[in-house]
Amino acid sequence: MDAAGYEALRLSLLVSGTATLLALPLALGCAWLLARRNFRGKDLLSAAIHLPLVLPPVVTGYLLLLSFGRTAPVGRFLEQTLGLVLAFRWTGAVLAAMVMGFPLMVRAMRLAIEAVDPRIEAAAATLGAPRYAVFATITLPLIAPGILAGTVMGFAKALGEFGATITFVAAIPGQTQTLPSAIYSYLQVPGGEAQAAQLTLIACAIAVAAVVVSEWLSRRIAARIGAT
């Protein structure tokens, strides 16, 4: 693998890891809100969260460009107030990865929360435990496997994201070129098939390793919960 391939791998891991960590608390909050609260506009919020799953990724990337480009209102505000530029930067690749992986994270966590019997939480509350303590000591341990599953799915989606990323931040070598866009670029030049195959194998190995580790941790967590 050449230097460009190593750089694409490094950037992909950086983007995927950052996107997953940033999306995790927001995804957990949205999942809890959708699972435990009834409010006006709940269906609309759920539809908005899951919209990237049904929209073509290129459309999602174009909408991000319209919203967060340097000439767009939000993009201009972020640049002028925080000095944060998203379009055609690796930070924009993080945002695209977050948007595309977020629905998968929310869905897995929401299903885990809905599987917890609310009567268990209510019983703890009647004993005088504050709401945050009930969530931290009862709900959170019970939904830990779901959180882990959602995190892995979000990371895997971020690692493989292509359409929205290349539309929003392009594929600039060393700056925004992640593994999928690097593979695509190698396939466009004569003799690049070997490099593309190497990067494909690496991407598959990372994805499989993430799933294996996730399954192992889920079993450990489930066994610990069952022991208590």
mmCIF file with all atom_site columns, C-alpha atoms in Angstrom:
data_model
loop_
_atom_site.group_PDB
_atom_site.id
_atom_site.type_symbol
_atom_site.label_atom_id
_atom_site.label_alt_id
_atom_site.label_comp_id
_atom_site.label_asym_id
_atom_site.label_entity_id
_atom_site.label_seq_id
_atom_site.pdbx_PDB_ins_code
_atom_site.Cartn_x
_atom_site.Cartn_y
_atom_site.Cartn_z
_atom_site.occupancy
_atom_site.B_iso_or_equiv
_atom_site.pdbx_formal_charge
_atom_site.auth_seq_id
_atom_site.auth_comp_id
_atom_site.auth_asym_id
_atom_site.auth_atom_id
_atom_site.pdbx_PDB_model_num
ATOM 1   C CA . MET A 1 1   ? 0.000   0.000   0.000   1.00 0.00 ? 1   MET A CA 1
ATOM 2   C CA . ASP A 1 2   ? 1.403   3.388   -1.000  1.00 0.00 ? 2   ASP A CA 1
ATOM 3   C CA . ALA A 1 3   ? 1.544   6.578   1.057   1.00 0.00 ? 3   ALA A CA 1
ATOM 4   C CA . ALA A 1 4   ? -1.787  7.802   -0.305  1.00 0.00 ? 4   ALA A CA 1
ATOM 5   C CA . GLY A 1 5   ? -3.438  4.585   0.834   1.00 0.00 ? 5   GLY A CA 1
ATOM 6   C CA . TYR A 1 6   ? -2.001  4.893   4.336   1.00 0.00 ? 6   TYR A CA 1
ATOM 7   C CA . GLU A 1 7   ? -3.180  8.493   4.516   1.00 0.00 ? 7   GLU A CA 1
ATOM 8   C CA . ALA A 1 8   ? -6.684  7.490   3.378   1.00 0.00 ? 8   ALA A CA 1
ATOM 9   C CA . LEU A 1 9   ? -6.762  4.773   6.053   1.00 0.00 ? 9   LEU A CA 1
ATOM 10  C CA . ARG A 1 10  ? -5.585  7.186   8.768   1.00 0.00 ? 10  ARG A CA 1
ATOM 11  C CA . LEU A 1 11  ? -8.136  9.787   7.750   1.00 0.00 ? 11  LEU A CA 1
ATOM 12  C CA . SER A 1 12  ? -10.943 7.223   7.604   1.00 0.00 ? 12  SER A CA 1
ATOM 13  C CA . LEU A 1 13  ? -10.233 6.017   11.123  1.00 0.00 ? 13  LEU A CA 1
ATOM 14  C CA . LEU A 1 14  ? -10.001 9.607   12.360  1.00 0.00 ? 14  LEU A CA 1
ATOM 15  C CA . VAL A 1 15  ? -13.255 10.630  10.694  1.00 0.00 ? 15  VAL A CA 1
ATOM 16  C CA . SER A 1 16  ? -15.165 7.493   11.705  1.00 0.00 ? 16  SER A CA 1
ATOM 17  C CA . GLY A 1 17  ? -13.975 7.553   15.305  1.00 0.00 ? 17  GLY A CA 1
ATOM 18  C CA . THR A 1 18  ? -14.642 11.261  15.746  1.00 0.00 ? 18  THR A CA 1
ATOM 19  C CA . ALA A 1 19  ? -18.077 11.044  14.129  1.00 0.00 ? 19  ALA A CA 1
ATOM 20  C CA . THR A 1 20  ? -19.078 8.090   16.303  1.00 0.00 ? 20  THR A CA 1
ATOM 21  C CA . LEU A 1 21  ? -17.936 9.711   19.556  1.00 0.00 ? 21  LEU A CA 1
ATOM 22  C CA . LEU A 1 22  ? -19.664 12.995  18.756  1.00 0.00 ? 22  LEU A CA 1
ATOM 23  C CA . ALA A 1 23  ? -22.905 11.296  17.684  1.00 0.00 ? 23  ALA A CA 1
ATOM 24  C CA . LEU A 1 24  ? -23.093 8.866   20.632  1.00 0.00 ? 24  LEU A CA 1
ATOM 25  C CA . PRO A 1 25  ? -24.543 11.149  23.356  1.00 0.00 ? 25  PRO A CA 1
ATOM 26  C CA . LEU A 1 26  ? -26.913 12.859  20.918  1.00 0.00 ? 26  LEU A CA 1
ATOM 27  C CA . ALA A 1 27  ? -28.107 9.517   19.556  1.00 0.00 ? 27  ALA A CA 1
ATOM 28  C CA . LEU A 1 28  ? -28.703 8.190   23.077  1.00 0.00 ? 28  LEU A CA 1
ATOM 29  C CA . GLY A 1 29  ? -30.674 11.303  23.989  1.00 0.00 ? 29  GLY A CA 1
ATOM 30  C CA . CYS A 1 30  ? -32.835 11.100  20.874  1.00 0.00 ? 30  CYS A CA 1
ATOM 31  C CA . ALA A 1 31  ? -33.387 7.365   21.376  1.00 0.00 ? 31  ALA A CA 1
ATOM 32  C CA . TRP A 1 32  ? -34.526 7.900   24.965  1.00 0.00 ? 32  TRP A CA 1
ATOM 33  C CA . LEU A 1 33  ? -36.790 10.753  23.893  1.00 0.00 ? 33  LEU A CA 1
ATOM 34  C CA . LEU A 1 34  ? -38.455 8.672   21.180  1.00 0.00 ? 34  LEU A CA 1
ATOM 35  C CA . ALA A 1 35  ? -38.773 5.612   23.398  1.00 0.00 ? 35  ALA A CA 1
ATOM 36  C CA . ARG A 1 36  ? -39.944 7.192   26.640  1.00 0.00 ? 36  ARG A CA 1
ATOM 37  C CA . ARG A 1 37  ? -41.769 10.409  25.770  1.00 0.00 ? 37  ARG A CA 1
ATOM 38  C CA . ASN A 1 38  ? -44.927 11.268  23.846  1.00 0.00 ? 38  ASN A CA 1
ATOM 39  C CA . PHE A 1 39  ? -44.983 14.783  22.451  1.00 0.00 ? 39  PHE A CA 1
ATOM 40  C CA . ARG A 1 40  ? -46.326 16.726  19.519  1.00 0.00 ? 40  ARG A CA 1
ATOM 41  C CA . GLY A 1 41  ? -44.049 16.294  16.533  1.00 0.00 ? 41  GLY A CA 1
ATOM 42  C CA . LYS A 1 42  ? -42.601 12.964  17.674  1.00 0.00 ? 42  LYS A CA 1
ATOM 43  C CA . ASP A 1 43  ? -43.312 11.290  14.339  1.00 0.00 ? 43  ASP A CA 1
ATOM 44  C CA . LEU A 1 44  ? -41.801 14.259  12.516  1.00 0.00 ? 44  LEU A CA 1
ATOM 45  C CA . LEU A 1 45  ? -38.629 14.034  14.603  1.00 0.00 ? 45  LEU A CA 1
ATOM 46  C CA . SER A 1 46  ? -38.372 10.312  13.957  1.00 0.00 ? 46  SER A CA 1
ATOM 47  C CA . ALA A 1 47  ? -38.838 10.877  10.230  1.00 0.00 ? 47  ALA A CA 1
ATOM 48  C CA . ALA A 1 48  ? -36.160 13.587  10.183  1.00 0.00 ? 48  ALA A CA 1
ATOM 49  C CA . ILE A 1 49  ? -33.695 11.340  12.025  1.00 0.00 ? 49  ILE A CA 1
ATOM 50  C CA . HIS A 1 50  ? -34.248 8.432   9.634   1.00 0.00 ? 50  HIS A CA 1
ATOM 51  C CA . LEU A 1 51  ? -34.367 10.540  6.472   1.00 0.00 ? 51  LEU A CA 1
ATOM 52  C CA . PRO A 1 52  ? -30.694 9.891   5.520   1.00 0.00 ? 52  PRO A CA 1
ATOM 53  C CA . LEU A 1 53  ? -31.505 6.177   5.333   1.00 0.00 ? 53  LEU A CA 1
ATOM 54  C CA . VAL A 1 54  ? -33.994 6.658   2.511   1.00 0.00 ? 54  VAL A CA 1
ATOM 55  C CA . LEU A 1 55  ? -32.508 9.646   0.694   1.00 0.00 ? 55  LEU A CA 1
ATOM 56  C CA . PRO A 1 56  ? -29.788 9.015   -1.900  1.00 0.00 ? 56  PRO A CA 1
ATOM 57  C CA . PRO A 1 57  ? -26.467 9.775   -0.142  1.00 0.00 ? 57  PRO A CA 1
ATOM 58  C CA . VAL A 1 58  ? -25.585 12.296  -2.853  1.00 0.00 ? 58  VAL A CA 1
ATOM 59  C CA . VAL A 1 59  ? -28.755 14.231  -2.042  1.00 0.00 ? 59  VAL A CA 1
ATOM 60  C CA . THR A 1 60  ? -27.821 14.237  1.645   1.00 0.00 ? 60  THR A CA 1
ATOM 61  C CA . GLY A 1 61  ? -24.361 15.531  0.754   1.00 0.00 ? 61  GLY A CA 1
ATOM 62  C CA . TYR A 1 62  ? -25.815 18.253  -1.426  1.00 0.00 ? 62  TYR A CA 1
ATOM 63  C CA . LEU A 1 63  ? -28.172 19.335  1.355   1.00 0.00 ? 63  LEU A CA 1
ATOM 64  C CA . LEU A 1 64  ? -25.186 19.506  3.708   1.00 0.00 ? 64  LEU A CA 1
ATOM 65  C CA . LEU A 1 65  ? -23.373 21.654  1.175   1.00 0.00 ? 65  LEU A CA 1
ATOM 66  C CA . LEU A 1 66  ? -26.359 23.980  0.888   1.00 0.00 ? 66  LEU A CA 1
ATOM 67  C CA . SER A 1 67  ? -26.598 24.228  4.687   1.00 0.00 ? 67  SER A CA 1
ATOM 68  C CA . PHE A 1 68  ? -22.965 24.221  5.794   1.00 0.00 ? 68  PHE A CA 1
ATOM 69  C CA . GLY A 1 69  ? -21.076 25.546  2.783   1.00 0.00 ? 69  GLY A CA 1
ATOM 70  C CA . ARG A 1 70  ? -18.911 28.626  3.325   1.00 0.00 ? 70  ARG A CA 1
ATOM 71  C CA . THR A 1 71  ? -21.507 30.833  1.624   1.00 0.00 ? 71  THR A CA 1
ATOM 72  C CA . ALA A 1 72  ? -24.484 29.205  3.389   1.00 0.00 ? 72  ALA A CA 1
ATOM 73  C CA . PRO A 1 73  ? -25.941 30.952  6.462   1.00 0.00 ? 73  PRO A CA 1
ATOM 74  C CA . VAL A 1 74  ? -24.983 28.220  8.926   1.00 0.00 ? 74  VAL A CA 1
ATOM 75  C CA . GLY A 1 75  ? -21.586 27.642  7.371   1.00 0.00 ? 75  GLY A CA 1
ATOM 76  C CA . ARG A 1 76  ? -20.820 31.362  7.341   1.00 0.00 ? 76  ARG A CA 1
ATOM 77  C CA . PHE A 1 77  ? -21.900 31.681  10.970  1.00 0.00 ? 77  PHE A CA 1
ATOM 78  C CA . LEU A 1 78  ? -19.683 28.787  12.088  1.00 0.00 ? 78  LEU A CA 1
ATOM 79  C CA . GLU A 1 79  ? -16.687 30.191  10.252  1.00 0.00 ? 79  GLU A CA 1
ATOM 80  C CA . GLN A 1 80  ? -17.133 33.732  11.553  1.00 0.00 ? 80  GLN A CA 1
ATOM 81  C CA . THR A 1 81  ? -17.892 32.818  15.172  1.00 0.00 ? 81  THR A CA 1
ATOM 82  C CA . LEU A 1 82  ? -15.937 29.610  15.764  1.00 0.00 ? 82  LEU A CA 1
ATOM 83  C CA . GLY A 1 83  ? -13.503 29.591  12.882  1.00 0.00 ? 83  GLY A CA 1
ATOM 84  C CA . LEU A 1 84  ? -14.918 26.207  11.906  1.00 0.00 ? 84  LEU A CA 1
ATOM 85  C CA . VAL A 1 85  ? -14.991 25.408  8.192   1.00 0.00 ? 85  VAL A CA 1
ATOM 86  C CA . LEU A 1 86  ? -16.804 22.239  7.143   1.00 0.00 ? 86  LEU A CA 1
ATOM 87  C CA . ALA A 1 87  ? -17.099 22.238  3.350   1.00 0.00 ? 87  ALA A CA 1
ATOM 88  C CA . PHE A 1 88  ? -14.148 20.530  1.644   1.00 0.00 ? 88  PHE A CA 1
ATOM 89  C CA . ARG A 1 89  ? -12.435 19.875  4.990   1.00 0.00 ? 89  ARG A CA 1
ATOM 90  C CA . TRP A 1 90  ? -12.025 16.707  7.054   1.00 0.00 ? 90  TRP A CA 1
ATOM 91  C CA . THR A 1 91  ? -14.349 18.263  9.614   1.00 0.00 ? 91  THR A CA 1
ATOM 92  C CA . GLY A 1 92  ? -17.060 18.195  6.965   1.00 0.00 ? 92  GLY A CA 1
ATOM 93  C CA . ALA A 1 93  ? -16.357 14.510  6.398   1.00 0.00 ? 93  ALA A CA 1
ATOM 94  C CA . VAL A 1 94  ? -16.997 13.994  10.111  1.00 0.00 ? 94  VAL A CA 1
ATOM 95  C CA . LEU A 1 95  ? -20.338 15.785  9.814   1.00 0.00 ? 95  LEU A CA 1
ATOM 96  C CA . ALA A 1 96  ? -21.350 13.715  6.782   1.00 0.00 ? 96  ALA A CA 1
ATOM 97  C CA . ALA A 1 97  ? -20.394 10.496  8.568   1.00 0.00 ? 97  ALA A CA 1
ATOM 98  C CA . MET A 1 98  ? -22.373 11.561  11.632  1.00 0.00 ? 98  MET A CA 1
ATOM 99  C CA . VAL A 1 99  ? -25.483 12.326  9.606   1.00 0.00 ? 99  VAL A CA 1
ATOM 100 C CA . MET A 1 100 ? -25.366 9.023   7.740   1.00 0.00 ? 100 MET A CA 1
ATOM 101 C CA . GLY A 1 101 ? -24.622 6.837   10.771  1.00 0.00 ? 101 GLY A CA 1
ATOM 102 C CA . PHE A 1 102 ? -26.892 8.634   13.218  1.00 0.00 ? 102 PHE A CA 1
ATOM 103 C CA . PRO A 1 103 ? -30.169 6.875   12.238  1.00 0.00 ? 103 PRO A CA 1
ATOM 104 C CA . LEU A 1 104 ? -28.624 3.434   12.751  1.00 0.00 ? 104 LEU A CA 1
ATOM 105 C CA . MET A 1 105 ? -27.338 4.419   16.178  1.00 0.00 ? 105 MET A CA 1
ATOM 106 C CA . VAL A 1 106 ? -30.673 5.871   17.265  1.00 0.00 ? 106 VAL A CA 1
ATOM 107 C CA . ARG A 1 107 ? -32.647 2.875   16.043  1.00 0.00 ? 107 ARG A CA 1
ATOM 108 C CA . ALA A 1 108 ? -30.512 0.313   17.885  1.00 0.00 ? 108 ALA A CA 1
ATOM 109 C CA . MET A 1 109 ? -30.555 2.323   21.117  1.00 0.00 ? 109 MET A CA 1
ATOM 110 C CA . ARG A 1 110 ? -34.267 3.027   20.895  1.00 0.00 ? 110 ARG A CA 1
ATOM 111 C CA . LEU A 1 111 ? -35.085 -0.671  20.532  1.00 0.00 ? 111 LEU A CA 1
ATOM 112 C CA . ALA A 1 112 ? -32.902 -1.420  23.551  1.00 0.00 ? 112 ALA A CA 1
ATOM 113 C CA . ILE A 1 113 ? -34.633 1.230   25.665  1.00 0.00 ? 113 ILE A CA 1
ATOM 114 C CA . GLU A 1 114 ? -38.099 0.056   24.610  1.00 0.00 ? 114 GLU A CA 1
ATOM 115 C CA . ALA A 1 115 ? -37.152 -3.487  25.681  1.00 0.00 ? 115 ALA A CA 1
ATOM 116 C CA . VAL A 1 116 ? -36.609 -2.323  29.272  1.00 0.00 ? 116 VAL A CA 1
ATOM 117 C CA . ASP A 1 117 ? -39.735 -2.755  31.397  1.00 0.00 ? 117 ASP A CA 1
ATOM 118 C CA . PRO A 1 118 ? -40.732 0.742   32.599  1.00 0.00 ? 118 PRO A CA 1
ATOM 119 C CA . ARG A 1 119 ? -42.057 -0.829  35.809  1.00 0.00 ? 119 ARG A CA 1
ATOM 120 C CA . ILE A 1 120 ? -38.482 -1.567  36.862  1.00 0.00 ? 120 ILE A CA 1
ATOM 121 C CA . GLU A 1 121 ? -37.608 2.102   36.542  1.00 0.00 ? 121 GLU A CA 1
ATOM 122 C CA . ALA A 1 122 ? -40.847 3.119   38.260  1.00 0.00 ? 122 ALA A CA 1
ATOM 123 C CA . ALA A 1 123 ? -40.106 0.787   41.191  1.00 0.00 ? 123 ALA A CA 1
ATOM 124 C CA . ALA A 1 124 ? -36.715 2.402   41.706  1.00 0.00 ? 124 ALA A CA 1
ATOM 125 C CA . ALA A 1 125 ? -38.294 5.850   41.526  1.00 0.00 ? 125 ALA A CA 1
ATOM 126 C CA . THR A 1 126 ? -40.844 4.949   44.208  1.00 0.00 ? 126 THR A CA 1
ATOM 127 C CA . LEU A 1 127 ? -37.966 4.054   46.517  1.00 0.00 ? 127 LEU A CA 1
ATOM 128 C CA . GLY A 1 128 ? -36.764 7.631   46.318  1.00 0.00 ? 128 GLY A CA 1
ATOM 129 C CA . ALA A 1 129 ? -34.085 7.360   43.632  1.00 0.00 ? 129 ALA A CA 1
ATOM 130 C CA . PRO A 1 130 ? -33.842 10.513  41.494  1.00 0.00 ? 130 PRO A CA 1
ATOM 131 C CA . ARG A 1 131 ? -34.456 10.208  37.774  1.00 0.00 ? 131 ARG A CA 1
ATOM 132 C CA . TYR A 1 132 ? -30.805 10.546  36.802  1.00 0.00 ? 132 TYR A CA 1
ATOM 133 C CA . ALA A 1 133 ? -29.833 7.851   39.302  1.00 0.00 ? 133 ALA A CA 1
ATOM 134 C CA . VAL A 1 134 ? -32.472 5.480   37.923  1.00 0.00 ? 134 VAL A CA 1
ATOM 135 C CA . PHE A 1 135 ? -31.142 6.018   34.422  1.00 0.00 ? 135 PHE A CA 1
ATOM 136 C CA . ALA A 1 136 ? -27.488 5.641   35.426  1.00 0.00 ? 136 ALA A CA 1
ATOM 137 C CA . THR A 1 137 ? -27.858 2.588   37.663  1.00 0.00 ? 137 THR A CA 1
ATOM 138 C CA . ILE A 1 138 ? -30.749 0.677   36.075  1.00 0.00 ? 138 ILE A CA 1
ATOM 139 C CA . THR A 1 139 ? -31.591 1.774   32.552  1.00 0.00 ? 139 THR A CA 1
ATOM 140 C CA . LEU A 1 140 ? -28.054 2.367   31.290  1.00 0.00 ? 140 LEU A CA 1
ATOM 141 C CA . PRO A 1 141 ? -26.653 -1.056  32.288  1.00 0.00 ? 141 PRO A CA 1
ATOM 142 C CA . LEU A 1 142 ? -29.680 -2.814  30.786  1.00 0.00 ? 142 LEU A CA 1
ATOM 143 C CA . ILE A 1 143 ? -29.394 -1.014  27.444  1.00 0.00 ? 143 ILE A CA 1
ATOM 144 C CA . ALA A 1 144 ? -25.587 -1.212  27.282  1.00 0.00 ? 144 ALA A CA 1
ATOM 145 C CA . PRO A 1 145 ? -25.603 -3.967  24.615  1.00 0.00 ? 145 PRO A CA 1
ATOM 146 C CA . GLY A 1 146 ? -27.925 -1.845  22.474  1.00 0.00 ? 146 GLY A CA 1
ATOM 147 C CA . ILE A 1 147 ? -25.694 1.192   22.900  1.00 0.00 ? 147 ILE A CA 1
ATOM 148 C CA . LEU A 1 148 ? -22.697 -0.890  21.909  1.00 0.00 ? 148 LEU A CA 1
ATOM 149 C CA . ALA A 1 149 ? -24.504 -2.310  18.874  1.00 0.00 ? 149 ALA A CA 1
ATOM 150 C CA . GLY A 1 150 ? -25.572 1.160   17.768  1.00 0.00 ? 150 GLY A CA 1
ATOM 151 C CA . THR A 1 151 ? -22.045 2.490   18.231  1.00 0.00 ? 151 THR A CA 1
ATOM 152 C CA . VAL A 1 152 ? -20.556 -0.277  16.108  1.00 0.00 ? 152 VAL A CA 1
ATOM 153 C CA . MET A 1 153 ? -23.151 0.209   13.370  1.00 0.00 ? 153 MET A CA 1
ATOM 154 C CA . GLY A 1 154 ? -22.548 3.941   13.390  1.00 0.00 ? 154 GLY A CA 1
ATOM 155 C CA . PHE A 1 155 ? -18.780 3.431   13.152  1.00 0.00 ? 155 PHE A CA 1
ATOM 156 C CA . ALA A 1 156 ? -19.149 0.908   10.325  1.00 0.00 ? 156 ALA A CA 1
ATOM 157 C CA . LYS A 1 157 ? -21.483 3.229   8.418   1.00 0.00 ? 157 LYS A CA 1
ATOM 158 C CA . ALA A 1 158 ? -19.093 6.140   8.918   1.00 0.00 ? 158 ALA A CA 1
ATOM 159 C CA . LEU A 1 159 ? -16.162 4.041   7.729   1.00 0.00 ? 159 LEU A CA 1
ATOM 160 C CA . GLY A 1 160 ? -17.967 3.058   4.545   1.00 0.00 ? 160 GLY A CA 1
ATOM 161 C CA . GLU A 1 161 ? -19.655 6.391   3.814   1.00 0.00 ? 161 GLU A CA 1
ATOM 162 C CA . PHE A 1 162 ? -19.000 7.612   0.269   1.00 0.00 ? 162 PHE A CA 1
ATOM 163 C CA . GLY A 1 163 ? -21.835 9.449   -1.483  1.00 0.00 ? 163 GLY A CA 1
ATOM 164 C CA . ALA A 1 164 ? -22.583 12.212  1.010   1.00 0.00 ? 164 ALA A CA 1
ATOM 165 C CA . THR A 1 165 ? -18.908 12.671  1.845   1.00 0.00 ? 165 THR A CA 1
ATOM 166 C CA . ILE A 1 166 ? -17.637 13.053  -1.696  1.00 0.00 ? 166 ILE A CA 1
ATOM 167 C CA . THR A 1 167 ? -20.484 15.468  -2.513  1.00 0.00 ? 167 THR A CA 1
ATOM 168 C CA . PHE A 1 168 ? -19.922 17.629  0.565   1.00 0.00 ? 168 PHE A CA 1
ATOM 169 C CA . VAL A 1 169 ? -16.126 17.599  0.927   1.00 0.00 ? 169 VAL A CA 1
ATOM 170 C CA . ALA A 1 170 ? -14.917 16.042  -2.370  1.00 0.00 ? 170 ALA A CA 1
ATOM 171 C CA . ALA A 1 171 ? -11.962 13.605  -2.349  1.00 0.00 ? 171 ALA A CA 1
ATOM 172 C CA . ILE A 1 172 ? -8.873  15.737  -1.787  1.00 0.00 ? 172 ILE A CA 1
ATOM 173 C CA . PRO A 1 173 ? -5.831  13.482  -1.140  1.00 0.00 ? 173 PRO A CA 1
ATOM 174 C CA . GLY A 1 174 ? -4.484  13.974  2.352   1.00 0.00 ? 174 GLY A CA 1
ATOM 175 C CA . GLN A 1 175 ? -7.406  16.167  3.400   1.00 0.00 ? 175 GLN A CA 1
ATOM 176 C CA . THR A 1 176 ? -10.770 14.585  2.654   1.00 0.00 ? 176 THR A CA 1
ATOM 177 C CA . GLN A 1 177 ? -9.988  11.376  0.770   1.00 0.00 ? 177 GLN A CA 1
ATOM 178 C CA . THR A 1 178 ? -11.237 8.496   2.916   1.00 0.00 ? 178 THR A CA 1
ATOM 179 C CA . LEU A 1 179 ? -11.021 4.773   2.166   1.00 0.00 ? 179 LEU A CA 1
ATOM 180 C CA . PRO A 1 180 ? -14.128 4.537   -0.058  1.00 0.00 ? 180 PRO A CA 1
ATOM 181 C CA . SER A 1 181 ? -13.152 7.566   -2.149  1.00 0.00 ? 181 SER A CA 1
ATOM 182 C CA . ALA A 1 182 ? -9.553  6.326   -2.360  1.00 0.00 ? 182 ALA A CA 1
ATOM 183 C CA . ILE A 1 183 ? -10.763 2.943   -3.618  1.00 0.00 ? 183 ILE A CA 1
ATOM 184 C CA . TYR A 1 184 ? -12.940 4.678   -6.196  1.00 0.00 ? 184 TYR A CA 1
ATOM 185 C CA . SER A 1 185 ? -10.022 6.878   -7.302  1.00 0.00 ? 185 SER A CA 1
ATOM 186 C CA . TYR A 1 186 ? -7.695  3.895   -7.721  1.00 0.00 ? 186 TYR A CA 1
ATOM 187 C CA . LEU A 1 187 ? -10.283 2.131   -9.870  1.00 0.00 ? 187 LEU A CA 1
ATOM 188 C CA . GLN A 1 188 ? -10.346 5.108   -12.239 1.00 0.00 ? 188 GLN A CA 1
ATOM 189 C CA . VAL A 1 189 ? -6.663  4.838   -13.180 1.00 0.00 ? 189 VAL A CA 1
ATOM 190 C CA . PRO A 1 190 ? -4.954  2.015   -15.133 1.00 0.00 ? 190 PRO A CA 1
ATOM 191 C CA . GLY A 1 191 ? -3.139  -0.389  -12.844 1.00 0.00 ? 191 GLY A CA 1
ATOM 192 C CA . GLY A 1 192 ? -4.856  0.834   -9.709  1.00 0.00 ? 192 GLY A CA 1
ATOM 193 C CA . GLU A 1 193 ? -6.792  -2.373  -9.118  1.00 0.00 ? 193 GLU A CA 1
ATOM 194 C CA . ALA A 1 194 ? -4.142  -3.833  -6.797  1.00 0.00 ? 194 ALA A CA 1
ATOM 195 C CA . GLN A 1 195 ? -4.181  -0.782  -4.523  1.00 0.00 ? 195 GLN A CA 1
ATOM 196 C CA . ALA A 1 196 ? -7.980  -0.770  -4.551  1.00 0.00 ? 196 ALA A CA 1
ATOM 197 C CA . ALA A 1 197 ? -8.026  -4.454  -3.601  1.00 0.00 ? 197 ALA A CA 1
ATOM 198 C CA . GLN A 1 198 ? -5.636  -3.842  -0.696  1.00 0.00 ? 198 GLN A CA 1
ATOM 199 C CA . LEU A 1 199 ? -7.745  -1.018  0.672   1.00 0.00 ? 199 LEU A CA 1
ATOM 200 C CA . THR A 1 200 ? -10.889 -3.114  0.249   1.00 0.00 ? 200 THR A CA 1
ATOM 201 C CA . LEU A 1 201 ? -9.372  -5.958  2.267   1.00 0.00 ? 201 LEU A CA 1
ATOM 202 C CA . ILE A 1 202 ? -8.299  -3.527  4.981   1.00 0.00 ? 202 ILE A CA 1
ATOM 203 C CA . ALA A 1 203 ? -11.785 -1.999  5.152   1.00 0.00 ? 203 ALA A CA 1
ATOM 204 C CA . CYS A 1 204 ? -13.343 -5.472  5.410   1.00 0.00 ? 204 CYS A CA 1
ATOM 205 C CA . ALA A 1 205 ? -10.864 -6.486  8.124   1.00 0.00 ? 205 ALA A CA 1
ATOM 206 C CA . ILE A 1 206 ? -11.641 -3.384  10.199  1.00 0.00 ? 206 ILE A CA 1
ATOM 207 C CA . ALA A 1 207 ? -15.383 -3.913  9.844   1.00 0.00 ? 207 ALA A CA 1
ATOM 208 C CA . VAL A 1 208 ? -15.183 -7.596  10.794  1.00 0.00 ? 208 VAL A CA 1
ATOM 209 C CA . ALA A 1 209 ? -12.934 -6.812  13.764  1.00 0.00 ? 209 ALA A CA 1
ATOM 210 C CA . ALA A 1 210 ? -15.377 -4.170  14.982  1.00 0.00 ? 210 ALA A CA 1
ATOM 211 C CA . VAL A 1 211 ? -18.295 -6.618  14.797  1.00 0.00 ? 211 VAL A CA 1
ATOM 212 C CA . VAL A 1 212 ? -16.337 -9.395  16.549  1.00 0.00 ? 212 VAL A CA 1
ATOM 213 C CA . VAL A 1 213 ? -15.256 -7.089  19.365  1.00 0.00 ? 213 VAL A CA 1
ATOM 214 C CA . SER A 1 214 ? -18.809 -5.769  19.658  1.00 0.00 ? 214 SER A CA 1
ATOM 215 C CA . GLU A 1 215 ? -20.240 -9.287  19.964  1.00 0.00 ? 215 GLU A CA 1
ATOM 216 C CA . TRP A 1 216 ? -17.634 -10.227 22.569  1.00 0.00 ? 216 TRP A CA 1
ATOM 217 C CA . LEU A 1 217 ? -18.300 -7.129  24.642  1.00 0.00 ? 217 LEU A CA 1
ATOM 218 C CA . SER A 1 218 ? -22.069 -7.618  24.343  1.00 0.00 ? 218 SER A CA 1
ATOM 219 C CA . ARG A 1 219 ? -21.786 -11.138 25.724  1.00 0.00 ? 219 ARG A CA 1
ATOM 220 C CA . ARG A 1 220 ? -19.600 -9.921  28.572  1.00 0.00 ? 220 ARG A CA 1
ATOM 221 C CA . ILE A 1 221 ? -22.035 -7.147  29.436  1.00 0.00 ? 221 ILE A CA 1
ATOM 222 C CA . ALA A 1 222 ? -25.046 -9.467  29.221  1.00 0.00 ? 222 ALA A CA 1
ATOM 223 C CA . ALA A 1 223 ? -23.311 -12.047 31.426  1.00 0.00 ? 223 ALA A CA 1
ATOM 224 C CA . ARG A 1 224 ? -22.444 -9.395  34.014  1.00 0.00 ? 224 ARG A CA 1
ATOM 225 C CA . ILE A 1 225 ? -26.023 -8.075  34.031  1.00 0.00 ? 225 ILE A CA 1
ATOM 226 C CA . GLY A 1 226 ? -27.354 -11.621 34.419  1.00 0.00 ? 226 GLY A CA 1
ATOM 227 C CA . ALA A 1 227 ? -24.957 -12.273 37.306  1.00 0.00 ? 227 ALA A CA 1
ATOM 228 C CA . THR A 1 228 ? -26.278 -9.237  39.151  1.00 0.00 ? 228 THR A CA 1
#
